[in-house]
DNA sequence: CGGTGGTATTTTTTT
DNA sequence: AATACCACCG
């Protein structure tokens, strides 16, 4: 028998792999080989003869699931682990075994969707239910608020959505939700209406994918039992990011056999805002008293310096399991902390650093990652990298599947799959414009509502309804219906990609973008890329099913159970019927479900060049070189202006710290931390951006501070801007006071001329204009009319403005501040002219008469 | 009806 | 800055 390569593991890792039954908590620090342990453990289970289909492995992202899958696959191949057939298990005989790999590996959401799909009738859903994306969800909330005549200021649609999400993450059904004040009472009223609307549409949202299976389990012991019997081993990655519903789901699955393995690191809990509760990992022993705990504290990724710095930050959190990573790779390069003048120069510094690392230290752009707090920060970085000719890839970010043109095409596909998909229908009924305008649609909607019938049926009926519509619109509707029906017909026989192509041609959608401007071009590219991605999926799925075709098509019991008496056997069969029923490699339905769940992932040529991503999407990845940008108070850590209790504030800062810890520990060899003195947000005027408190929290001897030099020109003497206190700019020294106390090493990383005239930068052109000589003029910035503007501070969102303060506006005259919106920099002003406007603070000046000294 | 231009809004992070 | 939304006009 093979040894499974256990000698490749350290003692703790081996202990985790070899503990084969009962609850197990693996506290796995960053870079301690956690995925490795999970993969080995799964392999070990397979080796012991556990059926691959009895293992459930849950990850947090699709990426992680893919990673795990390929690791397990690698081990299975390497050690020749073939699952033995268990003659006593009838289902096992029937299931396609793929290549002996666990088929139930995926994200919580994809697993929830898979189960829900198969027991849709129990959830009173059509089996081809639609999965709403963020946008659809928000639109629904918006419509609901309008229909219910809700005051937008009392309940913005976004707030409603987030409250509903919150409720679902905590396992609360509409009827269980209780209001406690005006706001939540409103939610309590709207949430049931929202859910009813989902039902009417035959749709679920992301939250439902978990909530509904859990609720069904809560109510039905039989179902619990079936699931518990089926999944004899449950493994969960990133357990620190699990929310209450997800945990309840795990409990339902595991309470029988108790073979629950959770792997996580409380220091990397960064999804509190999505309902994740760190206490679940902190207090795991409470629910599972006999849990075996394994700590993985040896880090195989980063240098000691990087670990020390990251640890220094995260160890300031009070609520954490005490642990400290160690590595055998002592020492390491010091972390470079660079202060740029503004965000554009910060970006140029990043681009330059990548070039320097390439030219002088032999790193490739592929080795580097740039990490930031918010997606919006990627734009400047992209510009700089492009200008310098550095290849890059954005990970996540403006998601491909979020683009309007992609969603349009998907809407056509959805409509082909399911004509009752009202959201899809409404989306494309007049795209491209075919003369079916708002008027017509409104009439149809009214009819549908009145008759309690689906919209498409109302549309159908309207074709002969001369009272409802004139002959023109009817003719157009007819044409549209013919179009869709034609597509539906070919949908039955064509592969999805071919169908998509037909859609593009027949609907004239592609012709919409035949213009020459960049906009049209990129849209066209996106649409074609979508088709390309479908083709790729089709290739993949035929390759995958090839091995198990005979088994897959031989299935009898699982296929048609809808009408059968819902006994346990039938339910079980339905739940665990093999994926690919027919010959068709990738059905339309499968594709649509997949797309709904695969957010974010880039399709097409990814992974080349420098990788740009948010700290959240960086979790689980590692790079030789990492540059963390925008380390400024208010940005990273992100600070919001909403009034909160001290306790709540501390909780939030703790999560930001963990996020910073995650970002820093992505680095193997070199870590750069950058921040800018001023930063432009929303294209408003630049604002002071004090360095992040995290920079102060890092021990000084881990850091090497660099500053951008005053002027790029050779003729100007090179002189550090600070800490000379040459210009006694009050706000400047205040902002940096703490930082200046450090024993800083002054150095110019941006070696003025050398890098500025280096080949790549030379072409930068526009980018270089960012290098105008620095003027210490931030505070004396003026409006065009020469009057000083209202200064506003980063520390409070209102920018130092207060309610009741008197202000003046160049056009609108005098007024008084009535309210300060939560959104930074915008205030409501009641003008003396009687006009009341919401206006950006930067256009206001204090009214001399009432202005405080 | 459909396209155009002007105005208001943007509430981190992602499945 | 970028985008979503809206009002107006051909």
XYZ file of N, CA, C and O in Angstrom, chain A residues 421-544:
496
model
N -39.471 33.339 -17.266
C -38.475 34.183 -16.609
C -38.742 35.644 -16.926
O -38.280 36.213 -17.896
N -39.529 36.215 -16.050
C -40.051 37.549 -16.320
C -38.951 38.608 -16.330
O -38.985 39.553 -17.116
N -37.977 38.427 -15.461
C -36.905 39.423 -15.406
C -36.127 39.435 -16.709
O -35.785 40.501 -17.236
N -35.877 38.257 -17.221
C -35.167 38.172 -18.494
C -36.006 38.799 -19.599
O -35.521 39.577 -20.425
N -37.286 38.449 -19.601
C -38.182 38.979 -20.628
C -38.196 40.495 -20.611
O -38.047 41.163 -21.632
N -38.354 41.041 -19.426
C -38.425 42.505 -19.343
C -37.112 43.152 -19.738
O -37.076 44.258 -20.237
N -36.038 42.447 -19.488
C -34.741 43.003 -19.816
C -34.560 43.185 -21.318
O -34.060 44.212 -21.761
N -34.976 42.191 -22.076
C -34.620 42.238 -23.505
C -35.812 42.444 -24.451
O -35.637 42.456 -25.659
N -36.994 42.619 -23.879
C -38.155 42.728 -24.765
C -37.972 43.858 -25.779
O -38.490 43.796 -26.883
N -37.204 44.830 -25.412
C -36.994 45.934 -26.351
C -35.514 46.211 -26.592
O -35.112 47.337 -26.834
N -34.713 45.164 -26.488
C -33.278 45.304 -26.746
C -32.867 44.254 -27.755
O -32.907 43.069 -27.442
N -32.436 44.573 -28.932
C -32.399 45.924 -29.475
C -33.803 46.512 -29.659
O -34.769 45.754 -29.673
N -33.873 47.821 -29.772
C -35.161 48.499 -29.890
C -35.982 47.878 -31.001
O -35.531 47.762 -32.131
N -37.156 47.415 -30.635
C -38.022 46.852 -31.659
C -39.425 47.405 -31.537
O -40.409 46.736 -31.851
N -39.513 48.607 -31.001
C -40.798 49.290 -30.986
C -41.752 48.815 -29.912
O -42.933 49.110 -29.951
N -41.253 48.062 -28.957
C -42.100 47.670 -27.840
C -41.655 48.496 -26.633
O -40.735 48.117 -25.925
N -42.279 49.606 -26.472
C -41.812 50.556 -25.470
C -42.460 50.374 -24.118
O -43.193 49.421 -23.866
N -42.175 51.342 -23.255
C -42.687 51.299 -21.892
C -44.201 51.189 -21.824
O -44.756 50.450 -21.026
N -44.841 51.964 -22.680
C -46.313 51.958 -22.683
C -46.857 50.557 -22.841
O -47.687 50.102 -22.060
N -46.372 49.899 -23.867
C -46.861 48.562 -24.156
C -46.562 47.613 -23.004
O -47.439 46.870 -22.552
N -45.346 47.677 -22.536
C -44.949 46.764 -21.457
C -45.798 47.004 -20.216
O -46.250 46.067 -19.568
N -46.025 48.269 -19.911
C -46.841 48.580 -18.742
C -48.231 47.979 -18.876
O -48.787 47.417 -17.927
N -48.794 48.104 -20.065
C -50.124 47.532 -20.284
C -50.117 46.027 -20.077
O -51.014 45.459 -19.456
N -49.081 45.396 -20.632
C -48.984 43.945 -20.493
C -48.842 43.557 -19.030
O -49.470 42.605 -18.566
N -48.050 44.323 -18.310
C -47.846 44.019 -16.895
C -49.151 44.134 -16.132
O -49.466 43.309 -15.283
N -49.897 45.168 -16.462
C -51.180 45.365 -15.790
C -52.080 44.157 -16.041
O -52.717 43.637 -15.117
N -52.112 43.718 -17.284
C -52.918 42.547 -17.618
C -52.480 41.315 -16.837
O -53.283 40.557 -16.318
N -51.175 41.138 -16.799
C -50.622 39.966 -16.118
C -51.009 39.999 -14.646
O -51.450 39.009 -14.072
N -50.869 41.146 -14.051
C -51.170 41.286 -12.638
C -52.646 41.046 -12.366
O -53.026 40.358 -11.435
N -53.442 41.645 -13.232
C -54.885 41.531 -13.091
C -55.325 40.073 -13.167
O -56.113 39.594 -12.347
N -54.827 39.398 -14.185
C -55.262 38.024 -14.384
C -54.468 37.020 -13.563
O -54.740 35.825 -13.608
N -53.487 37.499 -12.849
C -52.640 36.587 -12.092
C -51.907 35.605 -12.980
O -51.710 34.441 -12.641
N -51.549 36.040 -14.153
C -50.870 35.155 -15.098
C -49.452 35.654 -15.356
O -49.168 36.827 -15.142
N -48.596 34.779 -15.824
C -47.239 35.203 -16.133
C -47.224 36.231 -17.262
O -48.121 36.249 -18.109
N -46.211 37.026 -17.254
C -46.124 38.107 -18.237
C -46.126 37.591 -19.672
O -46.767 38.157 -20.552
N -45.411 36.523 -19.886
C -45.336 36.055 -21.272
C -46.682 35.559 -21.774
O -47.011 35.643 -22.957
N -47.510 35.063 -20.862
C -48.847 34.627 -21.257
C -49.699 35.849 -21.607
O -50.449 35.850 -22.591
N -49.552 36.879 -20.808
C -50.257 38.128 -21.083
C -49.846 38.657 -22.448
O -50.664 39.155 -23.217
N -48.581 38.504 -22.716
C -48.062 38.950 -24.005
C -48.732 38.152 -25.120
O -49.165 38.682 -26.149
N -48.818 36.875 -24.900
C -49.456 35.979 -25.843
C -50.894 36.396 -26.096
O -51.354 36.538 -27.235
N -51.601 36.596 -25.010
C -53.011 36.959 -25.117
C -53.208 38.283 -25.837
O -54.208 38.469 -26.529
N -52.271 39.169 -25.641
C -52.435 40.517 -26.186
C -52.383 40.540 -27.704
O -52.835 41.496 -28.332
N -51.858 39.490 -28.278
C -51.711 39.480 -29.734
C -53.052 39.663 -30.434
O -53.132 40.243 -31.514
N -54.125 39.135 -29.813
C -55.441 39.229 -30.467
C -56.366 40.188 -29.735
O -57.557 40.238 -30.012
N -55.819 40.916 -28.827
C -56.651 41.799 -28.023
C -56.641 43.207 -28.601
O -55.789 44.023 -28.295
N -57.629 43.468 -29.426
C -57.635 44.761 -30.120
C -57.941 45.914 -29.183
O -57.650 47.066 -29.482
N -58.575 45.581 -28.066
C -58.899 46.658 -27.130
C -57.658 47.131 -26.380
O -57.519 48.304 -26.074
N -56.798 46.163 -26.108
C -55.633 46.501 -25.308
C -54.607 47.287 -26.107
O -54.056 48.292 -25.644
N -54.347 46.834 -27.308
C -53.258 47.425 -28.085
C -53.677 47.705 -29.522
O -54.496 46.993 -30.094
N -53.079 48.706 -30.073
C -53.308 49.016 -31.475
C -52.644 47.987 -32.368
O -51.917 47.109 -31.917
N -52.865 48.107 -33.640
C -52.355 47.069 -34.526
C -50.832 47.143 -34.651
O -50.185 46.119 -34.809
N -50.299 48.344 -34.555
C -48.850 48.492 -34.652
C -48.114 47.702 -33.588
O -47.348 46.784 -33.912
N -48.354 48.038 -32.350
C -47.698 47.307 -31.264
C -47.953 45.801 -31.330
O -47.067 45.009 -31.047
N -49.171 45.440 -31.701
C -49.465 44.008 -31.738
C -48.590 43.300 -32.758
O -48.115 42.195 -32.544
N -48.437 43.979 -33.885
C -47.597 43.400 -34.929
C -46.165 43.206 -34.419
O -45.520 42.177 -34.641
N -45.711 44.208 -33.695
C -44.345 44.127 -33.176
C -44.203 43.010 -32.138
O -43.194 42.319 -32.084
N -45.246 42.904 -31.312
C -45.217 41.838 -30.319
C -45.177 40.478 -30.998
O -44.448 39.572 -30.575
N -45.985 40.368 -32.029
C -46.041 39.113 -32.784
C -44.640 38.747 -33.290
O -44.182 37.624 -33.125
N -44.000 39.732 -33.875
C -42.665 39.481 -34.417
C -41.709 39.031 -33.315
O -40.926 38.089 -33.487
N -41.822 39.689 -32.173
C -40.945 39.344 -31.052
C -41.196 37.911 -30.584
O -40.281 37.119 -30.374
N -42.477 37.602 -30.461
C -42.834 36.270 -29.998
C -42.341 35.204 -30.972
O -41.819 34.158 -30.569
N -42.511 35.493 -32.265
C -42.036 34.548 -33.276
C -40.535 34.340 -33.140
O -40.041 33.221 -33.220
N -39.864 35.435 -32.927
C -38.415 35.383 -32.776
C -38.025 34.446 -31.634
O -37.209 33.533 -31.781
N -38.649 34.690 -30.477
C -38.309 33.895 -29.298
C -38.691 32.436 -29.498
O -37.944 31.519 -29.149
N -39.872 32.236 -30.103
C -40.279 30.851 -30.272
C -39.365 30.113 -31.234
O -39.047 28.939 -31.026
N -38.945 30.824 -32.244
C -37.976 30.222 -33.165
C -36.716 29.820 -32.429
O -36.198 28.715 -32.610
N -36.272 30.699 -31.562
C -35.057 30.408 -30.802
C -35.273 29.240 -29.845
O -34.422 28.381 -29.681
N -36.440 29.239 -29.239
C -36.723 28.143 -28.313
C -36.709 26.795 -29.020
O -36.288 25.788 -28.465
N -37.198 26.832 -30.237
C -37.221 25.587 -30.991
C -35.799 25.061 -31.223
O -35.526 23.887 -30.972
N -34.951 25.925 -31.692
C -33.605 25.436 -31.967
C -32.834 25.190 -30.673
O -31.892 24.423 -30.639
N -33.284 25.825 -29.585
C -32.607 25.632 -28.308
C -32.619 24.172 -27.888
O -31.705 23.693 -27.225
N -33.686 23.475 -28.283
C -33.828 22.088 -27.863
C -32.729 21.206 -28.453
O -32.340 20.207 -27.850
N -32.253 21.553 -29.612
C -31.304 20.656 -30.280
C -29.873 21.187 -30.319
O -28.928 20.419 -30.433
N -29.736 22.490 -30.226
C -28.412 23.080 -30.416
C -27.599 23.124 -29.126
O -28.163 23.294 -28.052
N -26.299 22.987 -29.206
C -25.475 23.277 -28.036
C -25.629 24.747 -27.641
O -25.960 25.582 -28.479
N -25.378 25.017 -26.401
C -25.615 26.364 -25.883
C -24.854 27.420 -26.674
O -25.382 28.490 -26.989
N -23.623 27.115 -27.027
C -22.825 28.121 -27.720
C -23.420 28.460 -29.087
O -23.454 29.623 -29.497
N -23.911 27.423 -29.761
C -24.519 27.656 -31.078
C -25.795 28.471 -30.920
O -26.082 29.367 -31.717
N -26.537 28.144 -29.896
C -27.749 28.910 -29.612
C -27.405 30.372 -29.386
O -28.062 31.268 -29.915
N -26.363 30.593 -28.624
C -25.959 31.969 -28.347
C -25.625 32.692 -29.649
O -26.007 33.848 -29.845
N -24.933 32.011 -30.514
C -24.601 32.632 -31.795
C -25.855 32.976 -32.586
O -25.971 34.059 -33.149
N -26.795 32.048 -32.606
C -28.050 32.289 -33.310
C -28.755 33.513 -32.725
O -29.305 34.338 -33.443
N -28.723 33.582 -31.409
C -29.372 34.709 -30.746
C -28.751 36.017 -31.218
O -29.458 36.965 -31.586
N -27.435 36.043 -31.233
C -26.746 37.272 -31.625
C -27.146 37.702 -33.028
O -27.353 38.885 -33.299
N -27.288 36.732 -33.903
C -27.618 37.062 -35.286
C -29.093 37.378 -35.449
O -29.479 38.446 -35.921
N -29.943 36.463 -35.011
C -31.368 36.605 -35.287
C -31.988 37.819 -34.598
O -32.904 38.431 -35.126
N -31.522 38.109 -33.401
C -32.133 39.235 -32.707
C -31.529 40.555 -33.164
O -32.034 41.620 -32.828
N -30.462 40.451 -33.926
C -29.807 41.675 -34.360
C -29.032 42.323 -33.240
O -28.669 43.497 -33.293
N -28.738 41.541 -32.192
C -28.077 42.132 -31.045
C -26.648 42.557 -31.369
O -26.207 43.642 -31.012
N -25.964 41.688 -32.060
C -24.566 41.978 -32.372
C -24.451 43.222 -33.250
O -23.516 44.007 -33.132
N -25.451 43.384 -34.122
C -25.432 44.520 -35.044
C -25.548 45.849 -34.301
O -25.229 46.903 -34.842
N -26.002 45.773 -33.045
C -26.105 46.995 -32.245
C -24.743 47.652 -32.064
O -24.645 48.850 -31.894
N -23.729 46.811 -32.061
C -22.403 47.324 -31.721
C -21.449 47.311 -32.904
O -20.302 46.918 -32.781
N -21.932 47.732 -34.051
C -21.002 47.678 -35.173
C -20.333 49.029 -35.416
O -19.659 49.240 -36.403
N -20.542 49.923 -34.474
C -19.892 51.224 -34.595
C -18.385 51.093 -34.444
O -17.863 50.003 -34.200
N -17.706 52.195 -34.613
C -16.245 52.092 -34.567
C -15.673 52.556 -33.233
O -14.508 52.315 -32.951
N -16.482 53.236 -32.450
C -15.895 53.749 -31.209
C -15.517 52.614 -30.262
O -16.000 51.485 -30.372
N -14.642 52.959 -29.365
C -14.060 51.958 -28.470
C -15.144 51.238 -27.666
O -15.049 50.041 -27.392
N -16.166 51.990 -27.315
C -17.262 51.442 -26.531
C -17.897 50.246 -27.253
O -18.019 49.158 -26.713
N -18.292 50.495 -28.499
C -18.917 49.443 -29.292
C -17.986 48.258 -29.455
O -18.390 47.105 -29.342
N -16.753 48.583 -29.718
C -15.772 47.523 -29.930
C -15.672 46.614 -28.720
O -15.717 45.395 -28.855
N -15.575 47.245 -27.556
C -15.365 46.419 -26.383
C -16.628 45.612 -26.074
O -16.559 44.480 -25.616
N -17.782 46.206 -26.362
C -19.013 45.444 -26.139
C -19.089 44.232 -27.033
O -19.461 43.138 -26.626
N -18.737 44.467 -28.269
C -18.753 43.370 -29.216
C -17.786 42.270 -28.748
O -18.130 41.093 -28.745
N -16.610 42.720 -28.336
C -15.635 41.750 -27.844
C -16.189 40.956 -26.670
O -16.055 39.737 -26.611
N -16.815 41.673 -25.750
C -17.347 40.990 -24.579
C -18.373 39.940 -24.955
O -18.386 38.837 -24.421
N -19.246 40.322 -25.874
C -20.292 39.393 -26.279
C -19.670 38.153 -26.926
O -20.049 37.013 -26.627
N -18.685 38.384 -27.768
C -18.036 37.250 -28.419
C -17.241 36.422 -27.423
O -17.172 35.200 -27.526
N -16.668 37.120 -26.462
C -15.934 36.409 -25.423
C -16.873 35.501 -24.634
O -16.500 34.405 -24.230
N -18.079 35.986 -24.442
C -19.066 35.169 -23.739
C -19.295 33.878 -24.505
O -19.281 32.780 -23.935
N -19.514 34.009 -25.807
C -19.723 32.816 -26.629
C -18.502 31.901 -26.534
O -18.634 30.683 -26.371
N -17.340 32.514 -26.586
C -16.111 31.734 -26.463
C -16.047 30.973 -25.145
O -15.658 29.802 -25.109
N -16.481 31.643 -24.074
C -16.420 30.990 -22.771
C -17.406 29.822 -22.710
O -17.146 28.821 -22.053
N -18.529 29.980 -23.394
C -19.487 28.865 -23.420
C -18.869 27.677 -24.144
O -18.947 26.532 -23.690
N -18.218 27.977 -25.251
C -17.583 26.894 -26.003
C -16.562 26.168 -25.159
O -16.471 24.944 -25.177
N -15.830 26.952 -24.400
C -14.813 26.337 -23.552
C -15.441 25.399 -22.520
O -14.974 24.293 -22.303
N -16.523 25.885 -21.924
C -17.215 25.046 -20.947
C -17.716 23.767 -21.592
O -17.675 22.690 -20.997
N -18.192 23.884 -22.810
C -18.707 22.702 -23.506
C -17.588 21.699 -23.730
O -17.776 20.497 -23.541
N -16.435 22.230 -24.110
C -15.300 21.325 -24.316
C -14.951 20.617 -23.019
O -14.799 19.409 -22.982
N -14.873 21.412 -21.954
C -14.559 20.827 -20.652
C -15.539 19.739 -20.274
O -15.156 18.678 -19.826
N -16.795 20.039 -20.432
C -17.778 19.102 -19.899
C -17.851 17.836 -20.745
O -18.106 16.761 -20.209
N -17.597 17.909 -22.025
C -17.558 16.650 -22.786
C -16.346 15.841 -22.365
O -16.419 14.636 -22.251
N -15.273 16.517 -22.106
C -14.079 15.810 -21.674
C -14.331 15.099 -20.357
O -13.914 13.969 -20.147
N -15.051 15.771 -19.466
C -15.280 15.203 -18.149
C -16.226 14.025 -18.167
O -16.050 13.072 -17.440
